[in-house]
mmCIF file of C-alpha atoms in Angstrom:
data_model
loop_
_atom_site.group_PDB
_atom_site.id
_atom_site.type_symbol
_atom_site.label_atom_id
_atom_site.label_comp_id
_atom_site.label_asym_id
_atom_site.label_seq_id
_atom_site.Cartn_x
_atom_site.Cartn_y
_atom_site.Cartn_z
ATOM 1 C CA UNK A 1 -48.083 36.535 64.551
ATOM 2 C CA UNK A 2 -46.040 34.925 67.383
ATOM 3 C CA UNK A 3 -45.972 31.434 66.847
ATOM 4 C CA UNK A 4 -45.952 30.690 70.469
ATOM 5 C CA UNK A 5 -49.521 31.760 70.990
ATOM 6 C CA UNK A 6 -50.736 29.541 68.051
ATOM 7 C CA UNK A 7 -49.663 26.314 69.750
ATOM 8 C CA UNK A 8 -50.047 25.339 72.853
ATOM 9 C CA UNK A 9 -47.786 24.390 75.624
ATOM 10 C CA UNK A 10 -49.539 20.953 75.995
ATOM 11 C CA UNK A 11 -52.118 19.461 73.514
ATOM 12 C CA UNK A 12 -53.617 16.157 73.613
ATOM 13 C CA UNK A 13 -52.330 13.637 70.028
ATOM 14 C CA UNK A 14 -55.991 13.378 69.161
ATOM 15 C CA UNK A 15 -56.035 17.108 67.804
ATOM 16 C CA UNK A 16 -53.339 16.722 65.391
ATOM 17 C CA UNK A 17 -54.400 15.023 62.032
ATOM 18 C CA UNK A 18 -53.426 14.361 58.608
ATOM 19 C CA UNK A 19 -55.907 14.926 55.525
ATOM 20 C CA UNK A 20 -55.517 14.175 52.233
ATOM 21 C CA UNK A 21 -56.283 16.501 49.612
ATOM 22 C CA UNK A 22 -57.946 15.657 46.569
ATOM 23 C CA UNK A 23 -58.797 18.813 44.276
ATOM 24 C CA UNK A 24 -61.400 16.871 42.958
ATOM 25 C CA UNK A 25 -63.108 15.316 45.271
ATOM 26 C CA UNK A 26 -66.676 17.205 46.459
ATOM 27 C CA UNK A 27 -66.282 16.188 49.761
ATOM 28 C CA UNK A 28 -62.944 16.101 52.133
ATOM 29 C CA UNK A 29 -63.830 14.147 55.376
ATOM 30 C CA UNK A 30 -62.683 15.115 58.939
ATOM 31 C CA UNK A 31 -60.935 12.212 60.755
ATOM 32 C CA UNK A 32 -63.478 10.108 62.356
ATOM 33 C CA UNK A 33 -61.641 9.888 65.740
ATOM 34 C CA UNK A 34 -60.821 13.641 65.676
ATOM 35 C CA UNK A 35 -64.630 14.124 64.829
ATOM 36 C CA UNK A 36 -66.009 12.182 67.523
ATOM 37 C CA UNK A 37 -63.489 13.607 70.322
ATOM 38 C CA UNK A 38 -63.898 17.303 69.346
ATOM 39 C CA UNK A 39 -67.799 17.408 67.503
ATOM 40 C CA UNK A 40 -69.471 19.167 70.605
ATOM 41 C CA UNK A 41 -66.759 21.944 70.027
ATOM 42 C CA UNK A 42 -66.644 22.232 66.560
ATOM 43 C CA UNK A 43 -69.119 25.001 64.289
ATOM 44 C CA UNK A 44 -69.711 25.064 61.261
ATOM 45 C CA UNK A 45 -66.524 26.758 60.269
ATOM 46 C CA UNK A 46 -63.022 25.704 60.302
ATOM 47 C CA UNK A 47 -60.492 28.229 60.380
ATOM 48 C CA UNK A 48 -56.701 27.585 58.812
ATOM 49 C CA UNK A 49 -53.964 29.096 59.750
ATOM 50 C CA UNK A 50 -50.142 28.501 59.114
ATOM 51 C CA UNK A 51 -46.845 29.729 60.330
ATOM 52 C CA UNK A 52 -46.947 32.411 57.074
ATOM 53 C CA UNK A 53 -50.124 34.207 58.548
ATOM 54 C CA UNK A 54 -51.763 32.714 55.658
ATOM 55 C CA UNK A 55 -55.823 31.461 56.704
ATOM 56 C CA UNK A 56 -58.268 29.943 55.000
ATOM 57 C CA UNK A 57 -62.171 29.186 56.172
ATOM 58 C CA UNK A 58 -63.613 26.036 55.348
ATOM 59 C CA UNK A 59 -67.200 25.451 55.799
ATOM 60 C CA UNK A 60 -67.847 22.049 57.425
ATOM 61 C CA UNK A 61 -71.355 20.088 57.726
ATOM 62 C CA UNK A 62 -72.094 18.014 60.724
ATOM 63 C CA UNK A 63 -73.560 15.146 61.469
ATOM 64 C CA UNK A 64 -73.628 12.583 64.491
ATOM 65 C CA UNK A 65 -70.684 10.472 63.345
ATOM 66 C CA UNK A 66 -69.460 12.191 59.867
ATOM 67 C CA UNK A 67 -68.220 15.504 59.112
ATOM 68 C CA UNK A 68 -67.095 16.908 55.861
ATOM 69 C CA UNK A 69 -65.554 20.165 54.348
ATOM 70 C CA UNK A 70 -68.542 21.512 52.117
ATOM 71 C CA UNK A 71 -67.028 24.395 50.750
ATOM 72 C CA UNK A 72 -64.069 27.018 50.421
ATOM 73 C CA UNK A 73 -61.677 23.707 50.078
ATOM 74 C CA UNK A 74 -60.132 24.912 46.681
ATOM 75 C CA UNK A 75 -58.626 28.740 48.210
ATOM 76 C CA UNK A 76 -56.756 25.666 50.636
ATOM 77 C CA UNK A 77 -55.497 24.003 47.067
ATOM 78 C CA UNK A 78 -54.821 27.191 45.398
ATOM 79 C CA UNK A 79 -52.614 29.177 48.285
ATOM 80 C CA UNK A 80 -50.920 25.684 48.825
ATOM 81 C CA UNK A 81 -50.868 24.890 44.996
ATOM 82 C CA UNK A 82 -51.811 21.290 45.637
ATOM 83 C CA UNK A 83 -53.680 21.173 42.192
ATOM 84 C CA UNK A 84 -52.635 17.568 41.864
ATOM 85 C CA UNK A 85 -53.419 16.693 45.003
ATOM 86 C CA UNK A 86 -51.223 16.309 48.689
ATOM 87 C CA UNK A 87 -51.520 15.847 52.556
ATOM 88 C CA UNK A 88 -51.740 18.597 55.320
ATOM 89 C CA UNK A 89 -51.104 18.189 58.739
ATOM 90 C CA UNK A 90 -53.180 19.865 60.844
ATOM 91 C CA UNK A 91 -53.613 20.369 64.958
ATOM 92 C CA UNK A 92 -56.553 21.983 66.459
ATOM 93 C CA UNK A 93 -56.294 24.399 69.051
ATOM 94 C CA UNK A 94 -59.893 25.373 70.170
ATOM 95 C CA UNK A 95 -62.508 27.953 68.722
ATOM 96 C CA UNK A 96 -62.706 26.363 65.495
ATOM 97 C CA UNK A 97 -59.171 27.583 65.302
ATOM 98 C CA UNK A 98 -56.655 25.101 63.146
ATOM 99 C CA UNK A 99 -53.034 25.356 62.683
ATOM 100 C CA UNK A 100 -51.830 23.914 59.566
ATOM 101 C CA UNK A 101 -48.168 22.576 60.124
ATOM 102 C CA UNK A 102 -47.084 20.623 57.376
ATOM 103 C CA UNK A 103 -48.007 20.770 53.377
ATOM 104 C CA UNK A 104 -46.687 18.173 50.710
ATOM 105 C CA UNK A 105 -48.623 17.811 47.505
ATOM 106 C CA UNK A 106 -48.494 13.961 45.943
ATOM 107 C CA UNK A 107 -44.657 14.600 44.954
ATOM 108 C CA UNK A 108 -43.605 14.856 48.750
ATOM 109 C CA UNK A 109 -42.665 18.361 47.855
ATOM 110 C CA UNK A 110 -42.791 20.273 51.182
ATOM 111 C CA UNK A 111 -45.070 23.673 50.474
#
């Protein structure tokens, strides 16, 4: 896939977020500024992709200031092998459609 059509020429800095991952965790939270920008475009799937061709689907749950990854997160932590845990940087470019730029589990250890 060309990376070129992934990214866009121009994008506005409130579609590009961090997330931490926490394997554990039952519930992964969508930046609440990202969230309230974005919500009326948003479903209730997220799809990953990276540079690699690698994507994932998350399913997300909405609400009217909150939204959280419900499900799917652990094929993210398993393709990414952030079993203990990292950050992802992430930059959404319409349809549901997320690149995922940058991975570093807890050790800084670029992925």
């Amino acid at each position: 896939m060309d990376d070129k059509m992934l990214m866009p020429l121009e994008f506005k800095d409130d579609r590009v977020f961090y997330m931490e991952v926490d394997p554990q965790a039952f519930l992964h939270e969508l930046p609440s500024l990202f969230y309230r920008n974005y919500k009326h475009m948003l479903g209730n799937k997220m799809h990953l992709i990276d540079f690699n061709e690698n994507q994932v689907e998350l399913m997300i749950g909405k609400g009217n200031i909150f939204s959280y990854i419900l499900n799917r997160f652990d094929n993210l932590v398993n393709i990414y092998g952030l079993q203990d845990g990292g950050r992802i940087k992430l930059v959404y470019v319409g349809e549901n459609v997320f690149v995922l730029t940058k991975v570093r589990d807890n050790n800084m250890v670029k992925k």
